[in-house]
PDB file of C-alpha atoms in Angstrom:
ATOM      1  CA  GLU V1416       2.154  13.505  10.261  1.00  0.00           C
ATOM      2  CA  ASP V1417       5.292  11.544   9.659  1.00  0.00           C
ATOM      3  CA  GLN V1418       6.255   9.387  12.580  1.00  0.00           C
ATOM      4  CA  VAL V1419       9.154   7.102  13.449  1.00  0.00           C
ATOM      5  CA  THR V1420       9.004   4.811  16.380  1.00  0.00           C
ATOM      6  CA  GLN V1421      11.951   2.555  17.461  1.00  0.00           C
ATOM      7  CA  SER V1422      11.772  -0.333  19.760  1.00  0.00           C
ATOM      8  CA  PRO V1423      13.053  -1.492  22.179  1.00  0.00           C
ATOM      9  CA  GLU V1424      14.244   1.678  23.983  1.00  0.00           C
ATOM     10  CA  ALA V1425      17.263  -0.272  25.475  1.00  0.00           C
ATOM     11  CA  LEU V1426      18.608  -3.709  24.758  1.00  0.00           C
ATOM     12  CA  ARG V1427      21.318  -5.588  26.674  1.00  0.00           C
ATOM     13  CA  LEU V1428      22.937  -8.563  24.928  1.00  0.00           C
ATOM     14  CA  GLN V1429      25.739 -10.886  25.832  1.00  0.00           C
ATOM     15  CA  GLU V1430      28.563 -11.083  23.383  1.00  0.00           C
ATOM     16  CA  GLY V1431      27.503 -13.360  20.468  1.00  0.00           C
ATOM     17  CA  GLU V1432      23.840 -13.082  21.142  1.00  0.00           C
ATOM     18  CA  SER V1433      22.199 -12.008  17.819  1.00  0.00           C
ATOM     19  CA  SER V1434      19.150  -9.847  17.933  1.00  0.00           C
ATOM     20  CA  SER V1435      17.194  -7.247  15.973  1.00  0.00           C
ATOM     21  CA  LEU V1436      16.246  -3.671  16.411  1.00  0.00           C
ATOM     22  CA  ASN V1437      12.963  -2.341  14.948  1.00  0.00           C
ATOM     23  CA  CYS V1438      12.022   0.992  13.362  1.00  0.00           C
ATOM     24  CA  SER V1439       8.381   1.504  12.314  1.00  0.00           C
ATOM     25  CA  TYR V1440       7.444   4.394  10.254  1.00  0.00           C
ATOM     26  CA  THR V1441       4.555   6.210   8.891  1.00  0.00           C
ATOM     27  CA  VAL V1442       5.406   8.520   5.919  1.00  0.00           C
ATOM     28  CA  SER V1443       3.713   9.607   2.778  1.00  0.00           C
ATOM     29  CA  GLY V1444       6.046   8.666  -0.103  1.00  0.00           C
ATOM     30  CA  LEU V1445       9.069   7.131   1.416  1.00  0.00           C
ATOM     31  CA  ARG V1446      12.303   8.818   0.095  1.00  0.00           C
ATOM     32  CA  GLY V1447      14.715   6.648   2.051  1.00  0.00           C
ATOM     33  CA  LEU V1448      15.186   5.248   5.497  1.00  0.00           C
ATOM     34  CA  PHE V1449      18.530   5.932   7.198  1.00  0.00           C
ATOM     35  CA  TRP V1450      20.217   4.103  10.099  1.00  0.00           C
ATOM     36  CA  TYR V1451      22.863   5.752  12.232  1.00  0.00           C
ATOM     37  CA  ARG V1452      24.988   4.767  15.053  1.00  0.00           C
ATOM     38  CA  GLN V1453      25.702   7.236  17.982  1.00  0.00           C
ATOM     39  CA  ASP V1454      28.416   6.815  20.527  1.00  0.00           C
ATOM     40  CA  PRO V1455      28.156   8.903  23.670  1.00  0.00           C
ATOM     41  CA  GLY V1456      29.272  12.442  23.293  1.00  0.00           C
ATOM     42  CA  LYS V1457      29.736  12.170  19.519  1.00  0.00           C
ATOM     43  CA  GLY V1458      27.708  12.804  16.321  1.00  0.00           C
ATOM     44  CA  PRO V1459      25.662  10.167  14.655  1.00  0.00           C
ATOM     45  CA  GLU V1460      27.605   7.969  12.273  1.00  0.00           C
ATOM     46  CA  PHE V1461      25.924   7.020   8.970  1.00  0.00           C
ATOM     47  CA  LEU V1462      25.446   3.206   8.516  1.00  0.00           C
ATOM     48  CA  PHE V1463      22.759   2.518   5.839  1.00  0.00           C
ATOM     49  CA  THR V1464      20.316   4.075   3.503  1.00  0.00           C
ATOM     50  CA  LEU V1465      17.351   1.927   2.223  1.00  0.00           C
ATOM     51  CA  TYR V1466      14.996   3.043  -0.381  1.00  0.00           C
ATOM     52  CA  SER V1467      12.547   0.326  -1.316  1.00  0.00           C
ATOM     53  CA  ALA V1468      10.716  -2.535   0.344  1.00  0.00           C
ATOM     54  CA  GLY V1469      12.715  -5.705   0.115  1.00  0.00           C
ATOM     55  CA  GLU V1470      16.133  -3.971   0.083  1.00  0.00           C
ATOM     56  CA  GLU V1471      18.862  -5.247   2.331  1.00  0.00           C
ATOM     57  CA  LYS V1472      22.278  -3.778   3.249  1.00  0.00           C
ATOM     58  CA  GLU V1473      25.088  -5.312   5.223  1.00  0.00           C
ATOM     59  CA  LYS V1474      28.202  -3.950   6.973  1.00  0.00           C
ATOM     60  CA  GLU V1475      30.317  -6.285   9.215  1.00  0.00           C
ATOM     61  CA  ARG V1476      27.874  -7.747  11.877  1.00  0.00           C
ATOM     62  CA  LEU V1477      25.000  -5.378  10.863  1.00  0.00           C
ATOM     63  CA  LYS V1478      22.355  -5.991   8.241  1.00  0.00           C
ATOM     64  CA  ALA V1479      19.362  -3.678   7.630  1.00  0.00           C
ATOM     65  CA  THR V1480      16.249  -4.641   5.938  1.00  0.00           C
ATOM     66  CA  LEU V1481      13.123  -2.702   4.837  1.00  0.00           C
ATOM     67  CA  THR V1482       9.443  -3.513   4.408  1.00  0.00           C
ATOM     68  CA  LYS V1483       6.643  -1.042   3.631  1.00  0.00           C
ATOM     69  CA  LYS V1484       6.005  -0.322   7.355  1.00  0.00           C
ATOM     70  CA  GLU V1485       9.177  -1.002   9.246  1.00  0.00           C
ATOM     71  CA  SER V1486      12.979  -1.581   9.131  1.00  0.00           C
ATOM     72  CA  PHE V1487      14.973  -3.936  11.052  1.00  0.00           C
ATOM     73  CA  LEU V1488      18.641  -3.616  12.070  1.00  0.00           C
ATOM     74  CA  HIS V1489      19.902  -7.246  12.583  1.00  0.00           C
ATOM     75  CA  ILE V1490      23.005  -7.584  14.846  1.00  0.00           C
ATOM     76  CA  THR V1491      24.770 -11.056  14.315  1.00  0.00           C
ATOM     77  CA  ALA V1492      27.228 -12.173  17.057  1.00  0.00           C
ATOM     78  CA  PRO V1493      27.618  -8.750  18.416  1.00  0.00           C
ATOM     79  CA  LYS V1494      30.857  -7.616  20.294  1.00  0.00           C
ATOM     80  CA  PRO V1495      31.221  -5.063  23.204  1.00  0.00           C
ATOM     81  CA  GLU V1496      32.279  -2.481  20.523  1.00  0.00           C
ATOM     82  CA  ASP V1497      28.911  -2.588  18.998  1.00  0.00           C
ATOM     83  CA  SER V1498      27.427  -0.912  22.054  1.00  0.00           C
ATOM     84  CA  ALA V1499      25.924   2.462  21.041  1.00  0.00           C
ATOM     85  CA  THR V1500      22.661   4.040  20.379  1.00  0.00           C
ATOM     86  CA  TYR V1501      21.106   3.246  16.982  1.00  0.00           C
ATOM     87  CA  LEU V1502      18.928   5.783  15.400  1.00  0.00           C
ATOM     88  CA  CYS V1503      16.625   5.592  12.348  1.00  0.00           C
ATOM     89  CA  ALA V1504      15.298   8.491  10.420  1.00  0.00           C
ATOM     90  CA  VAL V1505      13.217   9.242   7.334  1.00  0.00           C
ATOM     91  CA  PRO V1506      12.824  12.496   5.353  1.00  0.00           C
ATOM     92  CA  ALA V1507       9.811  14.467   6.502  1.00  0.00           C
ATOM     93  CA  GLY V1508       7.438  16.175   4.248  1.00  0.00           C
ATOM     94  CA  GLY V1509       8.716  17.196   0.893  1.00  0.00           C
ATOM     95  CA  GLY V1510      11.904  18.743   2.219  1.00  0.00           C
ATOM     96  CA  ASN V1511      15.218  17.943   3.540  1.00  0.00           C
ATOM     97  CA  LYS V1512      14.254  17.583   7.275  1.00  0.00           C
ATOM     98  CA  LEU V1513      14.806  14.185   8.919  1.00  0.00           C
ATOM     99  CA  THR V1514      12.319  12.954  11.367  1.00  0.00           C
ATOM    100  CA  PHE V1515      14.311  10.649  13.846  1.00  0.00           C
ATOM    101  CA  GLY V1516      13.252   8.015  16.184  1.00  0.00           C
ATOM    102  CA  THR V1517      14.314   8.182  19.739  1.00  0.00           C
ATOM    103  CA  GLY V1518      16.854   5.365  19.290  1.00  0.00           C
ATOM    104  CA  THR V1519      17.597   1.964  20.721  1.00  0.00           C
ATOM    105  CA  GLN V1520      20.376   2.017  23.333  1.00  0.00           C
ATOM    106  CA  LEU V1521      22.444  -1.165  22.753  1.00  0.00           C
ATOM    107  CA  LYS V1522      24.828  -2.690  25.358  1.00  0.00           C
ATOM    108  CA  VAL V1523      26.812  -5.744  24.556  1.00  0.00           C
ATOM    109  CA  GLU V1524      28.500  -7.352  27.504  1.00  0.00           C
ATOM    110  CA  LEU V1525      31.184  -9.929  27.739  1.00  0.00           C
TER     111      LEU V1525
ATOM    112  CA  ASP U  52      39.169  11.866   4.019  1.00  0.00           C
ATOM    113  CA  ALA U  53      36.158  13.971   3.213  1.00  0.00           C
ATOM    114  CA  MET U  54      34.454  14.880   6.369  1.00  0.00           C
ATOM    115  CA  VAL U  55      32.437  17.296   8.485  1.00  0.00           C
ATOM    116  CA  ILE U  56      34.274  19.227  11.205  1.00  0.00           C
ATOM    117  CA  GLN U  57      32.941  21.182  14.076  1.00  0.00           C
ATOM    118  CA  ASN U  58      34.842  23.572  16.326  1.00  0.00           C
ATOM    119  CA  PRO U  59      35.157  23.719  19.188  1.00  0.00           C
ATOM    120  CA  ARG U  60      34.251  20.213  20.410  1.00  0.00           C
ATOM    121  CA  TYR U  61      33.361  21.765  23.929  1.00  0.00           C
ATOM    122  CA  GLN U  62      32.271  25.263  24.561  1.00  0.00           C
ATOM    123  CA  VAL U  63      31.505  26.789  27.925  1.00  0.00           C
ATOM    124  CA  THR U  64      29.803  30.162  27.936  1.00  0.00           C
ATOM    125  CA  GLN U  65      27.946  32.254  30.521  1.00  0.00           C
ATOM    126  CA  PHE U  66      24.313  32.964  30.717  1.00  0.00           C
ATOM    127  CA  GLY U  67      23.512  35.753  28.146  1.00  0.00           C
ATOM    128  CA  LYS U  68      26.863  35.888  26.649  1.00  0.00           C
ATOM    129  CA  PRO U  69      26.811  35.365  22.849  1.00  0.00           C
ATOM    130  CA  VAL U  70      28.591  32.363  21.375  1.00  0.00           C
ATOM    131  CA  THR U  71      29.239  31.042  17.778  1.00  0.00           C
ATOM    132  CA  LEU U  72      29.867  27.620  16.870  1.00  0.00           C
ATOM    133  CA  SER U  73      31.463  26.655  13.651  1.00  0.00           C
ATOM    134  CA  CYS U  74      31.114  23.801  10.950  1.00  0.00           C
ATOM    135  CA  SER U  75      33.186  23.123   7.937  1.00  0.00           C
ATOM    136  CA  GLN U  76      32.937  20.432   5.245  1.00  0.00           C
ATOM    137  CA  THR U  77      35.169  18.972   2.603  1.00  0.00           C
ATOM    138  CA  LEU U  78      32.307  16.899   1.114  1.00  0.00           C
ATOM    139  CA  ASN U  79      31.267  19.730  -1.208  1.00  0.00           C
ATOM    140  CA  HIS U  80      27.656  19.068  -0.346  1.00  0.00           C
ATOM    141  CA  ASN U  81      25.273  21.889  -1.058  1.00  0.00           C
ATOM    142  CA  VAL U  82      22.992  21.455   1.937  1.00  0.00           C
ATOM    143  CA  MET U  83      24.079  22.145   5.591  1.00  0.00           C
ATOM    144  CA  TYR U  84      21.984  21.559   8.640  1.00  0.00           C
ATOM    145  CA  TRP U  85      22.177  22.527  12.392  1.00  0.00           C
ATOM    146  CA  TYR U  86      20.601  20.273  14.924  1.00  0.00           C
ATOM    147  CA  GLN U  87      20.300  20.457  18.595  1.00  0.00           C
ATOM    148  CA  GLN U  88      20.415  17.303  20.686  1.00  0.00           C
ATOM    149  CA  LYS U  89      19.605  17.112  24.358  1.00  0.00           C
ATOM    150  CA  SER U  90      20.518  14.159  26.641  1.00  0.00           C
ATOM    151  CA  SER U  91      18.734  10.985  25.516  1.00  0.00           C
ATOM    152  CA  GLN U  92      16.662  12.830  22.848  1.00  0.00           C
ATOM    153  CA  ALA U  93      16.573  12.519  19.103  1.00  0.00           C
ATOM    154  CA  PRO U  94      18.362  15.338  17.149  1.00  0.00           C
ATOM    155  CA  LYS U  95      16.123  18.340  16.588  1.00  0.00           C
ATOM    156  CA  LEU U  96      16.665  20.391  13.415  1.00  0.00           C
ATOM    157  CA  LEU U  97      17.041  24.129  14.049  1.00  0.00           C
ATOM    158  CA  PHE U  98      17.565  25.321  10.379  1.00  0.00           C
ATOM    159  CA  HIS U  99      19.213  24.355   7.227  1.00  0.00           C
ATOM    160  CA  TYR U 100      20.810  26.024   4.143  1.00  0.00           C
ATOM    161  CA  TYR U 101      19.871  24.757   0.627  1.00  0.00           C
ATOM    162  CA  ASP U 102      22.781  26.262  -1.242  1.00  0.00           C
ATOM    163  CA  LYS U 103      22.470  29.903  -0.053  1.00  0.00           C
ATOM    164  CA  ASP U 104      18.797  29.782   0.840  1.00  0.00           C
ATOM    165  CA  PHE U 105      18.076  29.724   4.557  1.00  0.00           C
ATOM    166  CA  ASN U 106      15.337  27.559   5.889  1.00  0.00           C
ATOM    167  CA  ASN U 107      14.290  28.045   9.528  1.00  0.00           C
ATOM    168  CA  GLU U 108      12.180  25.632  11.431  1.00  0.00           C
ATOM    169  CA  ALA U 109       8.924  27.124  12.820  1.00  0.00           C
ATOM    170  CA  ASP U 110       9.840  26.274  16.335  1.00  0.00           C
ATOM    171  CA  THR U 111      13.411  27.452  16.429  1.00  0.00           C
ATOM    172  CA  PRO U 112      13.769  30.363  18.860  1.00  0.00           C
ATOM    173  CA  ASP U 113      14.781  33.812  17.518  1.00  0.00           C
ATOM    174  CA  ASN U 114      17.844  33.514  19.798  1.00  0.00           C
ATOM    175  CA  PHE U 115      19.434  31.175  17.296  1.00  0.00           C
ATOM    176  CA  GLN U 116      20.895  32.574  14.102  1.00  0.00           C
ATOM    177  CA  SER U 117      22.973  31.011  11.322  1.00  0.00           C
ATOM    178  CA  ARG U 118      25.363  32.181   8.578  1.00  0.00           C
ATOM    179  CA  ARG U 119      26.840  30.404   5.588  1.00  0.00           C
ATOM    180  CA  PRO U 120      29.528  32.603   3.984  1.00  0.00           C
ATOM    181  CA  ASN U 121      30.429  29.975   1.444  1.00  0.00           C
ATOM    182  CA  THR U 122      29.875  26.275   0.556  1.00  0.00           C
ATOM    183  CA  SER U 123      32.333  24.913   3.001  1.00  0.00           C
ATOM    184  CA  PHE U 124      31.459  26.846   6.158  1.00  0.00           C
ATOM    185  CA  CYS U 125      28.320  27.349   8.350  1.00  0.00           C
ATOM    186  CA  PHE U 126      27.993  29.085  11.698  1.00  0.00           C
ATOM    187  CA  LEU U 127      25.535  28.918  14.542  1.00  0.00           C
ATOM    188  CA  ASP U 128      25.177  32.008  16.631  1.00  0.00           C
ATOM    189  CA  ILE U 129      23.337  31.872  19.950  1.00  0.00           C
ATOM    190  CA  ARG U 130      22.694  35.551  20.662  1.00  0.00           C
ATOM    191  CA  SER U 131      21.789  35.126  24.483  1.00  0.00           C
ATOM    192  CA  PRO U 132      22.359  31.704  25.653  1.00  0.00           C
ATOM    193  CA  GLY U 133      20.013  30.481  28.332  1.00  0.00           C
ATOM    194  CA  LEU U 134      20.469  27.440  30.718  1.00  0.00           C
ATOM    195  CA  GLY U 135      18.032  25.617  28.512  1.00  0.00           C
ATOM    196  CA  ASP U 136      20.290  25.993  25.485  1.00  0.00           C
ATOM    197  CA  ALA U 137      22.955  23.691  26.938  1.00  0.00           C
ATOM    198  CA  ALA U 138      23.040  20.677  24.577  1.00  0.00           C
ATOM    199  CA  MET U 139      24.959  18.980  21.826  1.00  0.00           C
ATOM    200  CA  TYR U 140      24.914  20.960  18.610  1.00  0.00           C
ATOM    201  CA  LEU U 141      25.304  18.889  15.469  1.00  0.00           C
ATOM    202  CA  CYS U 142      26.075  20.004  11.904  1.00  0.00           C
ATOM    203  CA  ALA U 143      25.270  17.793   9.087  1.00  0.00           C
ATOM    204  CA  THR U 144      25.535  17.978   5.339  1.00  0.00           C
ATOM    205  CA  SER U 145      23.927  16.271   2.319  1.00  0.00           C
ATOM    206  CA  ARG U 146      23.906  16.528  -1.417  1.00  0.00           C
ATOM    207  CA  THR U 147      20.624  16.977  -3.406  1.00  0.00           C
ATOM    208  CA  GLY U 148      19.821  14.641  -6.113  1.00  0.00           C
ATOM    209  CA  THR U 149      18.057  11.293  -6.770  1.00  0.00           C
ATOM    210  CA  ASN U 150      18.918   8.892  -3.776  1.00  0.00           C
ATOM    211  CA  GLN U 151      21.405  11.400  -2.485  1.00  0.00           C
ATOM    212  CA  GLU U 152      19.580  12.552   0.629  1.00  0.00           C
ATOM    213  CA  THR U 153      21.832  10.818   3.271  1.00  0.00           C
ATOM    214  CA  GLN U 154      22.956  13.305   5.886  1.00  0.00           C
ATOM    215  CA  TYR U 155      26.557  13.102   7.173  1.00  0.00           C
ATOM    216  CA  PHE U 156      27.095  14.480  10.749  1.00  0.00           C
ATOM    217  CA  GLY U 157      30.173  16.047  12.289  1.00  0.00           C
ATOM    218  CA  PRO U 158      31.293  15.078  15.800  1.00  0.00           C
ATOM    219  CA  GLY U 159      29.213  17.796  17.521  1.00  0.00           C
ATOM    220  CA  THR U 160      29.978  20.661  19.815  1.00  0.00           C
ATOM    221  CA  ARG U 161      28.880  20.176  23.415  1.00  0.00           C
ATOM    222  CA  LEU U 162      27.649  23.493  24.941  1.00  0.00           C
ATOM    223  CA  LEU U 163      27.643  24.267  28.601  1.00  0.00           C
ATOM    224  CA  VAL U 164      26.010  27.409  29.858  1.00  0.00           C
ATOM    225  CA  LEU U 165      26.984  28.640  33.217  1.00  0.00           C
TER     226      LEU U 165
END
């Protein structure tokens, strides 16, 4: 069965304190790994898609990497506006369904 | 800007009173999804349309129905809402094709059942 596990569940950082979020996955035949940001009361906002081990993508202070077993979302010198829940997901089975992790709730304080 | 739009953003209904949530998209994507998300939980897929083909998840209650009259619009009908149906309902779209499975979400509709 396809599974996605995210850690930590919650993370509190000081502004400028870099860190990484983890997404471990078990899936047969990876067809992509997706990172989303979700603010309270809003829909998930697409960040990155990674397709193959070794691939990296960056956007502002965020960098996503992928290995054969896990993905990391690195946050460099975070700001309070980076506070959100970060979700990762993989396509499940042979169809369009996404299996989501339960997310990492990030809070960046001044 | 191309986007996924959901209306209303907040919906209050009474126990057992039918309610319809709407979703529209300007991305011209052929796949549309409805997810239910409860507090502090991951989104849970209810069903999706692959073009005009409806695909229901095995554990989606019969109380939930959907319509897709054209490519741009999709509706979620809850026939007899219960207190347990209070949640955020998310619409998403994607386009099939090689490396094109990214799903784009709308802002969501928060449903409150009184």
